[in-house]
Coordinates of C-alpha atoms and ligand atoms in Angstrom, one line a residue:
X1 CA -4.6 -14.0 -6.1
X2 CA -2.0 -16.3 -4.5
X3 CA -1.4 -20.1 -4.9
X4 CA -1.6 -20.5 -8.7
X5 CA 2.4 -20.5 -9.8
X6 CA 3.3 -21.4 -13.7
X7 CA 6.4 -22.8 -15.0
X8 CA 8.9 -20.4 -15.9
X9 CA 8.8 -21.7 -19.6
X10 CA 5.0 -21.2 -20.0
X11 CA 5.0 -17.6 -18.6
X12 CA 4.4 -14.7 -21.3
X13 CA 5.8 -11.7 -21.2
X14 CA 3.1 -9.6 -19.5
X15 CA 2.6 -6.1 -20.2
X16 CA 2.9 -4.1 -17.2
X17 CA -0.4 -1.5 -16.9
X18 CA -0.8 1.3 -15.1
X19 CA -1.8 2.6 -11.4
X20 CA -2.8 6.2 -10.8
X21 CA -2.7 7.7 -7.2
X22 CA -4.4 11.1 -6.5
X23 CA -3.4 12.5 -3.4
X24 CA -6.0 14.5 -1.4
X25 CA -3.7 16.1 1.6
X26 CA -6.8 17.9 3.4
X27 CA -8.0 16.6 6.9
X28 CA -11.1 17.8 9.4
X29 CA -8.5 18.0 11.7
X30 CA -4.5 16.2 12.1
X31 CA -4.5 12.9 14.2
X32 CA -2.1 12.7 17.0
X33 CA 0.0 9.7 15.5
X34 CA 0.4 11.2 12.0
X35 CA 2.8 11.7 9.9
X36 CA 1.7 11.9 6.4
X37 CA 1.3 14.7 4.2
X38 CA -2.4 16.0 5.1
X39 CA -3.1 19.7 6.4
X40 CA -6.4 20.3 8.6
X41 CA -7.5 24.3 7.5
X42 CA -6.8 24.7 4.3
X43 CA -10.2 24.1 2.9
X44 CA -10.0 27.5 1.7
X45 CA -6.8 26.1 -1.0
X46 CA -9.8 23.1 -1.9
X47 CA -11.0 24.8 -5.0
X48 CA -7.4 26.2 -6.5
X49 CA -5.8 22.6 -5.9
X50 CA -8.5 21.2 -8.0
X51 CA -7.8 23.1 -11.3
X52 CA -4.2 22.2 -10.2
X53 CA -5.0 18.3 -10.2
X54 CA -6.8 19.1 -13.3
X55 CA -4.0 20.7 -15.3
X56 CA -1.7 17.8 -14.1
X57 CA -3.4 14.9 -15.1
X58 CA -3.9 16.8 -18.8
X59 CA 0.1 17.3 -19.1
X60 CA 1.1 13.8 -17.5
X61 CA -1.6 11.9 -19.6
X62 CA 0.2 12.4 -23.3
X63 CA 3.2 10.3 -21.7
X64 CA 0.9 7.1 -20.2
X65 CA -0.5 6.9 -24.1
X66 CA -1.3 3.1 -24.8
X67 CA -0.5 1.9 -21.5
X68 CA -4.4 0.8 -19.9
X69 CA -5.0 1.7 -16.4
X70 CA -6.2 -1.0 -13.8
X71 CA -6.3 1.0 -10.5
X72 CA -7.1 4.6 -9.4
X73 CA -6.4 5.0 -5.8
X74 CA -7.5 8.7 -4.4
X75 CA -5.7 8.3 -1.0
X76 CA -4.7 11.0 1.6
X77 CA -5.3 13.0 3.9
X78 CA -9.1 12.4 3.9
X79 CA -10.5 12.4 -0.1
X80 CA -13.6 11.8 1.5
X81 CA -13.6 15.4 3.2
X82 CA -12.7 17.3 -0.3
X83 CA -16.1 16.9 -1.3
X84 CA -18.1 14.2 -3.9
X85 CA -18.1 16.2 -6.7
X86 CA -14.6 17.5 -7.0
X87 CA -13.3 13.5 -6.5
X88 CA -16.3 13.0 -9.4
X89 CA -14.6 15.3 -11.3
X90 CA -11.3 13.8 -11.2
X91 CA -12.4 10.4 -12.0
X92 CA -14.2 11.7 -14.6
X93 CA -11.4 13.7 -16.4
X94 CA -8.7 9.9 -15.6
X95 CA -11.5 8.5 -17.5
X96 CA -11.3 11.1 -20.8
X97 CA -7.3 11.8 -20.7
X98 CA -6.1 7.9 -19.4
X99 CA -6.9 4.3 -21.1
X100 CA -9.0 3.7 -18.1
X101 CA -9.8 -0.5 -18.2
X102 CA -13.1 -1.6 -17.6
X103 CA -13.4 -3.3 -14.2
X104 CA -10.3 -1.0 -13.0
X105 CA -10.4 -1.0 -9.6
X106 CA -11.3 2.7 -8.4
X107 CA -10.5 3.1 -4.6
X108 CA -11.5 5.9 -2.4
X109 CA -10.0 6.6 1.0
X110 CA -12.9 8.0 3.9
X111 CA -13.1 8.8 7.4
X112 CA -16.3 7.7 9.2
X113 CA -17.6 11.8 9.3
X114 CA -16.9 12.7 6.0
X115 CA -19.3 10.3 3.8
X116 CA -23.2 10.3 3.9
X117 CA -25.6 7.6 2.3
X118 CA -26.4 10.4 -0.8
X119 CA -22.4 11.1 -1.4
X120 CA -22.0 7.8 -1.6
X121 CA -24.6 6.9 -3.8
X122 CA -23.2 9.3 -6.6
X123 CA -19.9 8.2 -5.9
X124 CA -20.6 4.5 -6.8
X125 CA -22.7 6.1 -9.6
X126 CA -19.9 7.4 -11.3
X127 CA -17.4 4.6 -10.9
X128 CA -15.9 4.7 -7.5
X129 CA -16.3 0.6 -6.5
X130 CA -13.9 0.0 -3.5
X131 CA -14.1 2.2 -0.6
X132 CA -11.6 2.2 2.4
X133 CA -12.7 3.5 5.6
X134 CA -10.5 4.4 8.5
X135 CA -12.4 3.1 11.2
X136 CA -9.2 2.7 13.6
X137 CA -10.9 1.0 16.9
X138 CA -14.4 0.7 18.3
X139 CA -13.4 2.3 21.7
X140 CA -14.4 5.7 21.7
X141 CA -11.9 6.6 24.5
X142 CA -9.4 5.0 22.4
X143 CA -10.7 7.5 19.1
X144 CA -10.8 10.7 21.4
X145 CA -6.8 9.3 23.1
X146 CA -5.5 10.3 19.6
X147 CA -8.0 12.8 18.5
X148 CA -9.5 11.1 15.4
X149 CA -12.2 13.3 14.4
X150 CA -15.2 10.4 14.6
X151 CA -16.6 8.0 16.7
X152 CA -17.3 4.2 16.4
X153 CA -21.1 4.9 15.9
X154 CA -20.4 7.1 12.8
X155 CA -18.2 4.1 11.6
X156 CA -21.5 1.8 11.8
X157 CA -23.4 4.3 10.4
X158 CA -20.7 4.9 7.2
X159 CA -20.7 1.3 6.7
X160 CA -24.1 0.6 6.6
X161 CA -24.6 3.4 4.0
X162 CA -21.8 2.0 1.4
X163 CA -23.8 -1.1 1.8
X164 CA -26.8 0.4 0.6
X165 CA -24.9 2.3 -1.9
X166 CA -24.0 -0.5 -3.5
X167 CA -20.3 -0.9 -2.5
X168 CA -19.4 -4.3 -2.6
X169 CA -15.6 -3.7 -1.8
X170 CA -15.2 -2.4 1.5
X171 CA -12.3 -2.5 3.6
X172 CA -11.4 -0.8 7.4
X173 CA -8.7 0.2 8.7
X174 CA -7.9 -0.4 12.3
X175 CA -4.5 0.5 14.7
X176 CA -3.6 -1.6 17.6
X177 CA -1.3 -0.5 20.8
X178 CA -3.4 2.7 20.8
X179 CA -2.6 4.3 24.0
X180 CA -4.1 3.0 27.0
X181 CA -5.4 0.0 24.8
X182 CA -5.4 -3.1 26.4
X183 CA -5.4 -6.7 24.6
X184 CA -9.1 -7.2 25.4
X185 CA -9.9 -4.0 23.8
X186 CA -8.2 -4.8 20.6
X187 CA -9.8 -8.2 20.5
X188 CA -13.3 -6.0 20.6
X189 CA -12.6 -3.5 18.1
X190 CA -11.9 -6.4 15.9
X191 CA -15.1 -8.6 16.7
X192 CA -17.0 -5.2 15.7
X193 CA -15.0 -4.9 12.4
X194 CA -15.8 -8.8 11.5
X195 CA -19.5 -8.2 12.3
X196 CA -19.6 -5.0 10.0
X197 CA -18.5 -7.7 7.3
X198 CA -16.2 -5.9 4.9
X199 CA -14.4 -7.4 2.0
X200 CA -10.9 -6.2 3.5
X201 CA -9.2 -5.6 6.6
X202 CA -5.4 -3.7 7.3
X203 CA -4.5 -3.7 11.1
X204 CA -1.5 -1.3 11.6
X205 CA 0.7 -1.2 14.7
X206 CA 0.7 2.2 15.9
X207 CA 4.6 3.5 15.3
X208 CA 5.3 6.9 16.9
X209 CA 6.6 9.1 14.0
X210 CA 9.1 11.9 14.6
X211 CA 7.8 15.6 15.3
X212 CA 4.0 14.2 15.8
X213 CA 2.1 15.3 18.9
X214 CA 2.2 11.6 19.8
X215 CA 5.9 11.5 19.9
X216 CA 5.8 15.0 22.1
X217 CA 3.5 12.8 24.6
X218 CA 5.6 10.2 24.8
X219 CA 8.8 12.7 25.4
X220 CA 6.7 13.9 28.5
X221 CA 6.2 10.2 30.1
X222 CA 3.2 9.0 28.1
X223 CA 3.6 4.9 28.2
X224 CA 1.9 3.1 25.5
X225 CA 1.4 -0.5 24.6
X226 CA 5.3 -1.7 24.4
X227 CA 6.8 -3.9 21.7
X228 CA 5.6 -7.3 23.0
X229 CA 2.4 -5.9 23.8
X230 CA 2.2 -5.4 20.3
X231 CA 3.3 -8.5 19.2
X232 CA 0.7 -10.4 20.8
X233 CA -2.1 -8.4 19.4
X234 CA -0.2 -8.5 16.0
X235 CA -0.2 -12.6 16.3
X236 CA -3.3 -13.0 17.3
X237 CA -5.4 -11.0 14.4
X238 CA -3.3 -13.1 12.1
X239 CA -4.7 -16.3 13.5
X240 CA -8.3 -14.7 14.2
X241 CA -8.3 -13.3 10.9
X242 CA -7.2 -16.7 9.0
X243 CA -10.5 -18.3 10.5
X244 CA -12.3 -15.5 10.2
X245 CA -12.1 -16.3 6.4
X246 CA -9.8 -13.3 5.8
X247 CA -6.6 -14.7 5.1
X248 CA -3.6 -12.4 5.5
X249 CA -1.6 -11.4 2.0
X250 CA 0.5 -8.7 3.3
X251 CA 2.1 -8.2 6.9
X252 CA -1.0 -5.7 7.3
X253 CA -3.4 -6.9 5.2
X254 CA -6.3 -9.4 5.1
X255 CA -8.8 -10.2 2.8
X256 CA -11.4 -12.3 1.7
X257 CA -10.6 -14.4 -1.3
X258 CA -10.4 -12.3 -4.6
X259 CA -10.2 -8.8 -2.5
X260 CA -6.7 -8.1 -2.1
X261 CA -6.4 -4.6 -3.1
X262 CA -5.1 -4.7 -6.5
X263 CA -4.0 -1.1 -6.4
X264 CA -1.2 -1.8 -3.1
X265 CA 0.0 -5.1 -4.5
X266 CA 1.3 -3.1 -7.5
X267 CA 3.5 -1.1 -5.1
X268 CA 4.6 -4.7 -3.6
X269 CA 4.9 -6.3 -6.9
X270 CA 7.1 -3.4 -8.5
X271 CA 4.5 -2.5 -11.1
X272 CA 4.1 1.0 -12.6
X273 CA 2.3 4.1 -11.1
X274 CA 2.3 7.6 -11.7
X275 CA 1.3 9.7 -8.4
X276 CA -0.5 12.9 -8.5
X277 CA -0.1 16.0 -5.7
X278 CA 2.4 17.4 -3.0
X279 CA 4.4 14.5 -1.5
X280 CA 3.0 12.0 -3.9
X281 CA 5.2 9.4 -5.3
X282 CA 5.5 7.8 -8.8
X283 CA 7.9 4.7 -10.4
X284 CA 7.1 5.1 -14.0
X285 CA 9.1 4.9 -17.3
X286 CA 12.5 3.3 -15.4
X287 CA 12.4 6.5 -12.8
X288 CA 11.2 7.0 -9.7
X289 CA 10.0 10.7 -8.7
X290 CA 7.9 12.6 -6.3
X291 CA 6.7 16.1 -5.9
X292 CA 7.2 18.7 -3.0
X293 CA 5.6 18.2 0.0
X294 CA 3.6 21.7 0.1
X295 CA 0.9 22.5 -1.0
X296 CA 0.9 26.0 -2.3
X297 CA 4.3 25.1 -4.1
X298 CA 2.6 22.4 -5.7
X299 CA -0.6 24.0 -7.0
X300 CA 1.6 27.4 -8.1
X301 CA 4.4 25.3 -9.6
X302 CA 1.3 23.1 -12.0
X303 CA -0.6 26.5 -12.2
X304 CA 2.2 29.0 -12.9
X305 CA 4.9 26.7 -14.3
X306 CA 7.5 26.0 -11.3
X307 CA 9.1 23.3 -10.7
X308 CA 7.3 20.9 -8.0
X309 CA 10.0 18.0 -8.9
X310 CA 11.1 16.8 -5.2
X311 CA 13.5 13.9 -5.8
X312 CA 13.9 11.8 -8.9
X313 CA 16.1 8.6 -10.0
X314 CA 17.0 5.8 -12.4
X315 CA 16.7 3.2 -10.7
X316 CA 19.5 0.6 -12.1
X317 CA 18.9 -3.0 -12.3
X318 CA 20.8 -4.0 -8.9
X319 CA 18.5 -1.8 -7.0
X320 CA 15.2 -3.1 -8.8
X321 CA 16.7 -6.6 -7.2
X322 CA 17.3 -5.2 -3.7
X323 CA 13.3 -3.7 -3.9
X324 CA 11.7 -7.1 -5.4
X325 CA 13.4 -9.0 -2.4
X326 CA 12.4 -5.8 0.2
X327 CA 8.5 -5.5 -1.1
X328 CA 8.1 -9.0 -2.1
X329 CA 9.0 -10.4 1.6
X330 CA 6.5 -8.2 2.5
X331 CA 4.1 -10.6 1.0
X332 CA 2.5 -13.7 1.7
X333 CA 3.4 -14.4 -2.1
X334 CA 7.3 -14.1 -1.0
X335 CA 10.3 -14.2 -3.8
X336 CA 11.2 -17.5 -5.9
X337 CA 14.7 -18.4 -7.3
X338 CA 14.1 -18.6 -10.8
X339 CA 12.0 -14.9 -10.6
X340 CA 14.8 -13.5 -9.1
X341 CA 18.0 -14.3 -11.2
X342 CA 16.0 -14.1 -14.1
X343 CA 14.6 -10.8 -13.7
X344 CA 17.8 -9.1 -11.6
X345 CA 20.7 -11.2 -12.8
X346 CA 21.9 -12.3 -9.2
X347 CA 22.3 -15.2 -7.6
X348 CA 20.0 -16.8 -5.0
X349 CA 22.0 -19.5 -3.4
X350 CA 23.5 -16.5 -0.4
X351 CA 19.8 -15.5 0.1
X352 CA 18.7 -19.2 0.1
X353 CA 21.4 -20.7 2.6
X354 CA 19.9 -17.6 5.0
X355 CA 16.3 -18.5 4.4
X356 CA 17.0 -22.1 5.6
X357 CA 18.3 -20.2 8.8
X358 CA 15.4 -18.2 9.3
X359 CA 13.1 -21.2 8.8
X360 CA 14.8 -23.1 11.3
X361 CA 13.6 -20.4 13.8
X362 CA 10.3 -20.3 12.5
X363 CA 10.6 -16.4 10.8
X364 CA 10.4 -18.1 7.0
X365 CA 9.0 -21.0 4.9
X366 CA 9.6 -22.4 1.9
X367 CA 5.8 -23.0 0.3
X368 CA 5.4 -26.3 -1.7
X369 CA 5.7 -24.6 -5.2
X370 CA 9.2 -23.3 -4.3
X371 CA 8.7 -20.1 -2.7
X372 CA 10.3 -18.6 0.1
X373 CA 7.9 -16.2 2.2
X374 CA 8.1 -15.1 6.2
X375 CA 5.8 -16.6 8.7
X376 CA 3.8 -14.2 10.8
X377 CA 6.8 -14.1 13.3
X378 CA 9.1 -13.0 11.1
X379 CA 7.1 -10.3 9.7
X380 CA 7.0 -9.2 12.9
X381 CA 10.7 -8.4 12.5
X382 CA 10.5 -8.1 8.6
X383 CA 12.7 -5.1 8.7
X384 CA 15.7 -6.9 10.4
X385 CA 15.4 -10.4 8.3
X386 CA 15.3 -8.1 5.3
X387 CA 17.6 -6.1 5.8
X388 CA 19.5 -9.0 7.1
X389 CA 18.9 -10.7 3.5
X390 CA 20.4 -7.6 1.7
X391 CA 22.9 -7.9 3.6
X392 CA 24.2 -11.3 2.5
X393 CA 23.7 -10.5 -1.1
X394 CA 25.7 -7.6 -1.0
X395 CA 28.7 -9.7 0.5
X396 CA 28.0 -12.0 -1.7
X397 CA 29.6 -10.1 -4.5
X398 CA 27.1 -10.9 -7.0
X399 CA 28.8 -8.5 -9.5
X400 CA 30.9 -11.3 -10.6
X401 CA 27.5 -13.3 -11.8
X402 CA 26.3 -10.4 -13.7
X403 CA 28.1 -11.5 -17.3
X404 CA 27.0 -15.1 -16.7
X405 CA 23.6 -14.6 -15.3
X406 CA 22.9 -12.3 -18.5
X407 CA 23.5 -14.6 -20.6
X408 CA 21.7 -17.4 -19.3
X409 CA 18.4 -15.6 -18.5
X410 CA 18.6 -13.2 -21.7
X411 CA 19.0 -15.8 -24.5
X412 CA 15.6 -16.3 -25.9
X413 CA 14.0 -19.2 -24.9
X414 CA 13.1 -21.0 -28.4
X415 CA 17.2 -20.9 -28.8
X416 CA 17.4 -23.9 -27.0
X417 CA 19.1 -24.4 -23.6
X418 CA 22.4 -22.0 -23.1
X419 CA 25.4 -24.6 -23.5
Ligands
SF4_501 S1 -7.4 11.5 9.1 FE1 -5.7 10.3 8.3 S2 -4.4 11.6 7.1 FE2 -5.8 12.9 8.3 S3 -4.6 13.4 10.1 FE3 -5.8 11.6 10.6 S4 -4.5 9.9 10.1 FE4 -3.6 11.7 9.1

């Protein structure tokens, strides 16, 4: 995925294609850390939010005409919990209404007690092929400390049966500076992950997210792994990982070569996706928009002709160059001069002289083809450097380039070189 860099002259103009995310925002039960949108109890809403899916996909499809789709992603909550056969049914209807590619890659979130050896198998069977499980840690006491609703034995037991169903893309999630985790424990939990031997690999830091039952523990004198804590568990997976054969592409992600997930480096490389459900997110046609976070108002507003329209924007070019540098850095694959002015019109040299700056402390790097990345120090303060970065660029006034830079980077290159 990384490493191969062309000229700048001998790059065509790639079409962008197309990601689809289906949100699935049901849960067994909510974990004490989280914050997304997922509601545990509402099985009883399963059947009417499918029709609601349904409908949507049938009335967004007409506007994604022509444009082929290379990733599904059915994330959540816990897709694996709505049931095979409705998440069959889905793919099934992307695959009638959407220019579905051949070899697209079709992930599907699961938790360890949701997925069973024959659910699986007709999964796989009707196209799923990547399949990310939330393992978390191979600690039980550390699974029950945040009430995750499996254990570590179910995690073996869900791994073994993708195997035999024929998944060949298989990625686990795990969370270090769980509470009462100590650096020992972490270093366990991810021996047992390498010796399940999946394709992929994110390791999240646990953050404590407002108006979470962690947060409310915490309020009352919980302690949990602190920051540096953290940060040596953080720097150490990197470097375990790395010889492990799993090199890192992302500040949370590792993977063997050829398995980055295609479907999250669109997000980081500022490609097109249309999301699907309450509190899903889409960046599609210039605009970026996202639906209600609620359930009923979602399925009545698709059903019964409401508006489920949460937030939407243009987003002009300026801000397309504040997101390449934001997501980009987030990358091992980093941001490059001529990418930058060429595709946002600004001017690198501010963001450059700061670079050097940061390399001197060991937070960035400048690879040998030119591009500027952060080591795994600085993406353990990615959000400061970054925002640091868009900082300088917004003294630097780069307004004043706009005219120029437009005209350098828009003239057509077989016009010869701009005088
Ligand atoms: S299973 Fe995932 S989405 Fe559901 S509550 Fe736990 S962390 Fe949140």
């Amino acid at each position: 995925m990384f490493g191969h860099k062309k000229s700048p002259a001998s790059r065509a103009p790639e079409r962008d294609k197309l990601g689809i995310y289906i949100h699935i925002p049901f849960c067994r039960s909510k974990c004490d850390y989280c914050d997304f949108y997922s509601l545990a109890g509402r099985e009883d809403r399963m059947d009417d939010y499918q029709k609601a899916l349904l409908a949507h996909l049938a009335e967004t499809a007409p506007l994604a005409k022509g444009i082929p789709v290379d990733t599904v992603y059915f994330g959540g909550g816990t897709p694996s919990f709505y049931g095979d056969k409705r998440l069959r049914e889905l793919l099934a209807a992307i695959e009638k209404l959407f220019e579905l590619e051949k070899g697209a890659e079709i992930t599907l979130e699961a938790n360890p007690d949701s997925v069973d050896f024959k659910a699986l198998k007709r999964l796989r069977k009707a196209g799923f092929n990547r399949l990310s499980l939330g393992m978390q840690s191979a600690c039980p006491a550390e699974l029950e400390a945040v009430h995750r609703p499996h254990s570590p034995r179910q995690t073996d037991e869900a791994v073994e049966a993708a195997k035999k169903a024929k998944f060949k893309n298989l990625s686990l999630d795990l969370i270090y500076g769980l509470p009462g985790q100590t650096m020992e424990e972490w270093k366990a939990s991810v021996e047992h992950a390498l010796s399940l031997i999946p394709q992929h690999l994110s390791c999240y830091g646990l953050k404590v997210e407002e108006g979470t039952p962690l947060q409310k523990r915490v309020e009352a004198g919980e302690v949990l792994p602190d920051d540096d804590q953290q940060a040596d568990m953080y720097l150490w997976t990197v470097g375990r990982l790395e010889r492990a054969g799993y090199p890192q592409y992302e500040i949370s992600n590792f993977a063997k070569p050829g398995f980055a997930s295609r479907h999250n480096l669109r997000y980081w490389q500022l490609k097109p996706y249309i999301g699907f459900g309450p509190g899903a997110h889409s960046d599609f046609g210039g605009r970026r928009y996202s639906w209600v976070r609620d359930l009923d108002g979602y399925i009545d507003g698709v059903l019964k002709g409401g508006t489920i329209l949460d937030s939407e924007e243009l987003i002009p070019q300026r801000e397309r160059g504040y997101e390449y540098l934001m997501l980009r850095l987030r990358t091992v694959e980093g941001v490059e001069e001529w990418e930058y002015r060429s595709a946002y019109f600004m001017d690198f040299a501010p963001l450059e002289a700061r670079l050097e700056e940061f390399k001197a402390q060991g937070w960035a790097e400048k690879t040998e083809e030119g591009r500027w990345r952060l080591t795994p120090r600085g993406f353990l303060i990615s959000n400061q450097l970054i925002g640091d970065l868009l900082e300088r660029q917004e003294r630097a006034g780069f307004q004043d380039l706009l005219p120029r830079a437009r005209e350098q980077f828009s003239r057509p290159r077989d016009q010869g070189p701009a005088s």
